mmCIF file of C-alpha atoms in Angstrom:
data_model
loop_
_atom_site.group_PDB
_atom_site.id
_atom_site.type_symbol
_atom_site.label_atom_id
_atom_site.label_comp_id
_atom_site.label_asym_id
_atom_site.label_seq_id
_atom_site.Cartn_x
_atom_site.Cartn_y
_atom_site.Cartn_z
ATOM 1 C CA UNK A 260 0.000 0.000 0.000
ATOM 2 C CA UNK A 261 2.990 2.568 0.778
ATOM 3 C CA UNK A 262 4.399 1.471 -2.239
ATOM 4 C CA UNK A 263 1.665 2.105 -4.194
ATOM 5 C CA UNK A 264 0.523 5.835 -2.736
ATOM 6 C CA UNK A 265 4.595 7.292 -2.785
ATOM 7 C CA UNK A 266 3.956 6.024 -6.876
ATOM 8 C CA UNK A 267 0.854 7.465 -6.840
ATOM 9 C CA UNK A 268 2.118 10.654 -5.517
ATOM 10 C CA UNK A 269 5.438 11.064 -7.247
ATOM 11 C CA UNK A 270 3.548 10.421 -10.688
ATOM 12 C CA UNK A 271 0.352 13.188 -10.280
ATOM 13 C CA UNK A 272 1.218 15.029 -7.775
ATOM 14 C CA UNK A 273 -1.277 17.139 -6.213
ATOM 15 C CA UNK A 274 -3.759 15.661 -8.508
ATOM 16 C CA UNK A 275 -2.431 11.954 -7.118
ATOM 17 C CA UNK A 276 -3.552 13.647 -3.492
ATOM 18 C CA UNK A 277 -7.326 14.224 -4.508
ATOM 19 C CA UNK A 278 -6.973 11.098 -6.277
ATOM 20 C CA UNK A 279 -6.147 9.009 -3.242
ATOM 21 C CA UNK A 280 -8.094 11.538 -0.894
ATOM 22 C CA UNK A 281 -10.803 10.851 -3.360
ATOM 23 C CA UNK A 282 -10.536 7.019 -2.755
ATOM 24 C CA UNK A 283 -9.662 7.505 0.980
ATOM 25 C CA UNK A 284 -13.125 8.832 1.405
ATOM 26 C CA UNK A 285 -14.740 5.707 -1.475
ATOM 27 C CA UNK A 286 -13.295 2.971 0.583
ATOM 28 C CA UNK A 287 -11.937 4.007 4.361
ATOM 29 C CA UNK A 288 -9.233 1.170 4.371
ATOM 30 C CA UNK A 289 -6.974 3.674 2.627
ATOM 31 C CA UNK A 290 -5.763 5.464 5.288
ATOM 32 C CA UNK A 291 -5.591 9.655 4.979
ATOM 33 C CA UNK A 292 -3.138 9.414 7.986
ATOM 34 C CA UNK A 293 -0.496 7.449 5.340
ATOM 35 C CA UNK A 294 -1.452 9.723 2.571
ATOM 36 C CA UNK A 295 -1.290 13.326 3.617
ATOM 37 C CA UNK A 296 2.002 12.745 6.150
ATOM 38 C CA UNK A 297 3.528 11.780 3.407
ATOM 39 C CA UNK A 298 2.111 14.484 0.871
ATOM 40 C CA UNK A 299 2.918 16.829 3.228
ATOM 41 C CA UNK A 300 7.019 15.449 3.514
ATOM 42 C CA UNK A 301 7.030 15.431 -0.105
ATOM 43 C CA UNK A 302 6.468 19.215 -0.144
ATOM 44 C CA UNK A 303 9.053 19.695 2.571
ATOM 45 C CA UNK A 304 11.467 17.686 -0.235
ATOM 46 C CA UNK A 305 10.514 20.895 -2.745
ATOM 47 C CA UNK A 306 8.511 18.178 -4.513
ATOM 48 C CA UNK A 307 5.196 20.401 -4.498
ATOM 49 C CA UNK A 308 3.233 23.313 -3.113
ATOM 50 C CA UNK A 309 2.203 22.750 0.459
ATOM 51 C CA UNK A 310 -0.664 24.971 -0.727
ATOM 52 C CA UNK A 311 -1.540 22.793 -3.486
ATOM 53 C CA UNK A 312 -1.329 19.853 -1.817
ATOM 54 C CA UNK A 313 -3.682 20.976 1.169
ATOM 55 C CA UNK A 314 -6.115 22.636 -1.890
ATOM 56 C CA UNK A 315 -5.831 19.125 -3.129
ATOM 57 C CA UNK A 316 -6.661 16.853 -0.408
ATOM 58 C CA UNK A 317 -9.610 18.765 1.054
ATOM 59 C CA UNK A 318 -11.426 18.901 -2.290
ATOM 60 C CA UNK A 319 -10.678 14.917 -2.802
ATOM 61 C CA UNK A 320 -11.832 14.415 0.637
ATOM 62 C CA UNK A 321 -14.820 16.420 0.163
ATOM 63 C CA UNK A 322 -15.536 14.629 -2.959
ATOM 64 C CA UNK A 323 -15.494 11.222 -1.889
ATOM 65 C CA UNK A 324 -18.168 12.493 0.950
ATOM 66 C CA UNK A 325 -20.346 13.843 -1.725
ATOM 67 C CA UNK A 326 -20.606 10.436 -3.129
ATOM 68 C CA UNK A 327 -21.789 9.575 0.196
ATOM 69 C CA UNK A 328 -23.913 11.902 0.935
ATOM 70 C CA UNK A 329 -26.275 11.330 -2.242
ATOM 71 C CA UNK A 330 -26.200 7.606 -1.535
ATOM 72 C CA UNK A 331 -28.040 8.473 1.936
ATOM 73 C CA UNK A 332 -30.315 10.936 -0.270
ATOM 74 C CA UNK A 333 -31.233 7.479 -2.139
ATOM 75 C CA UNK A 334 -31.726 6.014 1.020
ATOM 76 C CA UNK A 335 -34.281 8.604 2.217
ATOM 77 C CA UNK A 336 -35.807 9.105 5.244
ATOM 78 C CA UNK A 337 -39.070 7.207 4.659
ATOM 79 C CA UNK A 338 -37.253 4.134 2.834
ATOM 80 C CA UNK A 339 -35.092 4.078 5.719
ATOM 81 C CA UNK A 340 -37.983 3.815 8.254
ATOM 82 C CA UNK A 341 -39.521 0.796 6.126
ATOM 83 C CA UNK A 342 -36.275 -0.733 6.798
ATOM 84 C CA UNK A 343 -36.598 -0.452 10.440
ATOM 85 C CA UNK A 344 -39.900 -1.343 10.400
ATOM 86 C CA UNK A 345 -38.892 -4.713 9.207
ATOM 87 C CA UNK A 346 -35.225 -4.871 10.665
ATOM 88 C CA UNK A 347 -35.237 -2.744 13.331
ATOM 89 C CA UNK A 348 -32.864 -5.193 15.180
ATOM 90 C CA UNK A 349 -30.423 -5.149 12.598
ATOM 91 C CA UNK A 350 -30.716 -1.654 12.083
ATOM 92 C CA UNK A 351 -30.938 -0.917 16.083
ATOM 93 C CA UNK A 352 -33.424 2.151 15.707
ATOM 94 C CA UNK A 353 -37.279 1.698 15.356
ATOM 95 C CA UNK A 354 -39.295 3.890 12.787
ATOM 96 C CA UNK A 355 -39.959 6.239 15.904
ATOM 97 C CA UNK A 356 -36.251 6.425 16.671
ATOM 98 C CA UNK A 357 -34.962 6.968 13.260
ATOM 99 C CA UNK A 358 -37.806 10.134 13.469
ATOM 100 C CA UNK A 359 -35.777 11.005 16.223
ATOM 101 C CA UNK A 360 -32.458 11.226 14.677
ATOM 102 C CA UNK A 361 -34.331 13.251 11.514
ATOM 103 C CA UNK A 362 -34.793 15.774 14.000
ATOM 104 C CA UNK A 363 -31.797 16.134 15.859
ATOM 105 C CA UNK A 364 -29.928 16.126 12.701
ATOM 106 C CA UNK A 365 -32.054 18.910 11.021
ATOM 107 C CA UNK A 366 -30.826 20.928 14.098
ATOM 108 C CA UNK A 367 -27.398 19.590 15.088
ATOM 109 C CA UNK A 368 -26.795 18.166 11.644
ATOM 110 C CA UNK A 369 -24.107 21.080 10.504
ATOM 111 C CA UNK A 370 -22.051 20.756 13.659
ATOM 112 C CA UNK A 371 -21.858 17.091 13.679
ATOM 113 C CA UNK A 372 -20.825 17.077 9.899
ATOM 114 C CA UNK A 373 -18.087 19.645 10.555
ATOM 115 C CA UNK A 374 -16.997 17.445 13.473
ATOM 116 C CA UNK A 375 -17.448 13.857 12.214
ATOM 117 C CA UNK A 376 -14.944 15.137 9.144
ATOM 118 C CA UNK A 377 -12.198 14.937 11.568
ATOM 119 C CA UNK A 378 -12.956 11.969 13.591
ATOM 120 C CA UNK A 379 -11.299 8.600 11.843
ATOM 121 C CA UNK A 380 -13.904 5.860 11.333
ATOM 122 C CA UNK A 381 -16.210 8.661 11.240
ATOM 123 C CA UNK A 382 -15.403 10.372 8.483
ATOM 124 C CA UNK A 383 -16.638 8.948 5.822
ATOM 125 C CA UNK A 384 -20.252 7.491 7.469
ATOM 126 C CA UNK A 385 -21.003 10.966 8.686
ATOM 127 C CA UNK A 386 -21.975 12.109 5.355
ATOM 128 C CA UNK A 387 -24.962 9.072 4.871
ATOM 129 C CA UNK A 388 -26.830 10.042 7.696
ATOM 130 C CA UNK A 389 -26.895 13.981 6.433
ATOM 131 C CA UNK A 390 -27.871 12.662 3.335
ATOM 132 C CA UNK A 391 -31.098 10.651 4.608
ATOM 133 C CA UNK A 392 -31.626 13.436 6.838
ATOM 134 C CA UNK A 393 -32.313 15.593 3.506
ATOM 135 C CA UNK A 394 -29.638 17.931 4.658
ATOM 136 C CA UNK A 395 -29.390 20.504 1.868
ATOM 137 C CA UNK A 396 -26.237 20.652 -0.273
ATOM 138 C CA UNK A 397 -24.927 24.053 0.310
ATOM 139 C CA UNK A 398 -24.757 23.947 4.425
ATOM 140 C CA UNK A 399 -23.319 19.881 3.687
ATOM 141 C CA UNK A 400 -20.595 21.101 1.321
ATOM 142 C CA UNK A 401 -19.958 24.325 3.577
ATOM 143 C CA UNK A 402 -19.493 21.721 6.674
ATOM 144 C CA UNK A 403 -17.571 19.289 4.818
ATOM 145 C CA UNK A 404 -15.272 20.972 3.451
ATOM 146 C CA UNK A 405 -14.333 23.101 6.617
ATOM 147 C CA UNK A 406 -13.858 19.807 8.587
ATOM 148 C CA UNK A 407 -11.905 18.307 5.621
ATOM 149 C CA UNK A 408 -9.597 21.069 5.023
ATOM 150 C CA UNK A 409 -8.785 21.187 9.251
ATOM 151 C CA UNK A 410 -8.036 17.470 8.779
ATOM 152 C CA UNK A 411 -6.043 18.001 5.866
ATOM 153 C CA UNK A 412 -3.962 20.946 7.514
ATOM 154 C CA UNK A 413 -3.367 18.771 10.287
ATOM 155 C CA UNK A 414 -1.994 15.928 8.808
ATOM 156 C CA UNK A 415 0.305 18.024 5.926
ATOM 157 C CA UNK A 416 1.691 20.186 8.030
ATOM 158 C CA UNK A 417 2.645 17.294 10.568
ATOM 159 C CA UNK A 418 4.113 15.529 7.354
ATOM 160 C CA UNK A 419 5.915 18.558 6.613
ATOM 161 C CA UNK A 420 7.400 19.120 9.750
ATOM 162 C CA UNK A 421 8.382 15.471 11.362
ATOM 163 C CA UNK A 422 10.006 15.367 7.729
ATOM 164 C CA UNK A 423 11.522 11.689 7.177
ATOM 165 C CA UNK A 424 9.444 10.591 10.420
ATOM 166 C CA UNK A 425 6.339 11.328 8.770
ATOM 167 C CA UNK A 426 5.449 7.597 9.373
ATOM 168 C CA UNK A 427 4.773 8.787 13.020
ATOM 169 C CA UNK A 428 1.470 10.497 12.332
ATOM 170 C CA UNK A 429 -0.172 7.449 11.507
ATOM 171 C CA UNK A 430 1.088 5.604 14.723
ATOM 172 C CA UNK A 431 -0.185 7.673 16.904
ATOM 173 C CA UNK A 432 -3.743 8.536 14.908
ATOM 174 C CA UNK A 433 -4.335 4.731 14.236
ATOM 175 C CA UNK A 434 -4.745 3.816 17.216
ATOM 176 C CA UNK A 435 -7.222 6.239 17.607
ATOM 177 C CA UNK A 436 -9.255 4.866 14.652
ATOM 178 C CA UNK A 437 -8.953 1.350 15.621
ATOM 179 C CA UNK A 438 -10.519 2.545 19.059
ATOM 180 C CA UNK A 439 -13.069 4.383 17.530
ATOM 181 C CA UNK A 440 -13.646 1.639 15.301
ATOM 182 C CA UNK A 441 -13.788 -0.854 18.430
ATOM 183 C CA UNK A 442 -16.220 0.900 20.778
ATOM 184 C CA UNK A 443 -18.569 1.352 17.417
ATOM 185 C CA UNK A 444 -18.875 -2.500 17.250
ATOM 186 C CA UNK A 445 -19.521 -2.822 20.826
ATOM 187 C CA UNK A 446 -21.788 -0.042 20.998
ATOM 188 C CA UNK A 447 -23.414 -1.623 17.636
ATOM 189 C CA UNK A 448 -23.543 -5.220 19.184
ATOM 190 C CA UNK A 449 -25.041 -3.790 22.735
ATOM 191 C CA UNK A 450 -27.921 -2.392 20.591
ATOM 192 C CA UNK A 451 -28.846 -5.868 18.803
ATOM 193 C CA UNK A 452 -28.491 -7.423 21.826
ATOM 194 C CA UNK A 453 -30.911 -5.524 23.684
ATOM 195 C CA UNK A 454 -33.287 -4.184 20.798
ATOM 196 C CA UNK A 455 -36.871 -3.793 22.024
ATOM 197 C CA UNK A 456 -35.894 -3.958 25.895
#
């Protein structure tokens, strides 16, 4: 996989970063704590802007979440709660409770879009639930791409800095995902276990 993304980047560039931001965001096993480091020690090598590179990975990221985001608008709220009304279990949220989250979402939706963009394991699924929410476009894009380009900063600029030891970003921030990660399946498995008490 390192391989692979130093090729990636060395070939494109800062269009290899939206690229691989791009897929980063398509399927979460490719890791944006590998990808921007790295981007980000690249620049510190004169091998590209820092600028462009930052310009680059928060509009990949943000596109990746778009694709989200209109799969959730498929979904739909009411398809969603036919779902639930047949697999609530599975799902672990009744019709009434998926109502619920509609609502908090439509109020809290924004802030939890802007937030889950910089959470690992969250990144990506925060953008389904704002699309089944109906959350319109504009405040979406306005919240995902503020989130994405404080991730993006982050990550770069830690890249660019720790130099050849970019490769520590991603030992201390995977942890954190594969926590965040862990206490999701728990949390998950808790709920099927104890649907409908």
């Amino acid at each position: 996989m390192f391989d692979i993304i130093t090729s990636i980047l060395s070939a494109l560039g800062g269009f290899g970063v939206f690229l691989l931001m791009l897929a980063e965001n398509v399927f979460p096993p490719i890791p944006s704590e590998v990808i921007l480091p790295l981007a980000g020690y690249t620049a510190a090598q004169g091998r590209g802007s820092l600028l462009m590179i930052v310009v680059a990975g928060t509009l990949g990221s943000a596109a990746g979440a778009v694709l989200w985001y209109y799969v959730g608008r498929w979904i739909g709220i009411d398809r969603l709660k036919r779902f639930a009304s047949r697999h609530g279990r599975w799902l672990t949220l009744t019709p009434g409770e998926v109502d619920h989250v509609d609502r908090w979402f439509a109020r809290y939706g924004h802030w939890a879009v802007l937030f889950g963009r910089m959470v690992p394991g969250v990144r990506t699924l925060i953008s389904v639930p704002a699309g089944v929410s109906g959350m319109p476009l504009g405040p979406f894009l306005v919240s995902t791409l503020a989130g994405s380009a404080i991730w993006t900063v982050i990550l770069v600029l830690a890249g660019y800095e720790l130099g050849e030891r970019y490769s520590q970003v991603a030992s201390v921030i995977e942890p954190v995902s594969n926590a965040v990660l862990a206490l999701a399946v728990i949390w998950y498995l808790w709920r099927v276990a104890t649907f409908g008490r």
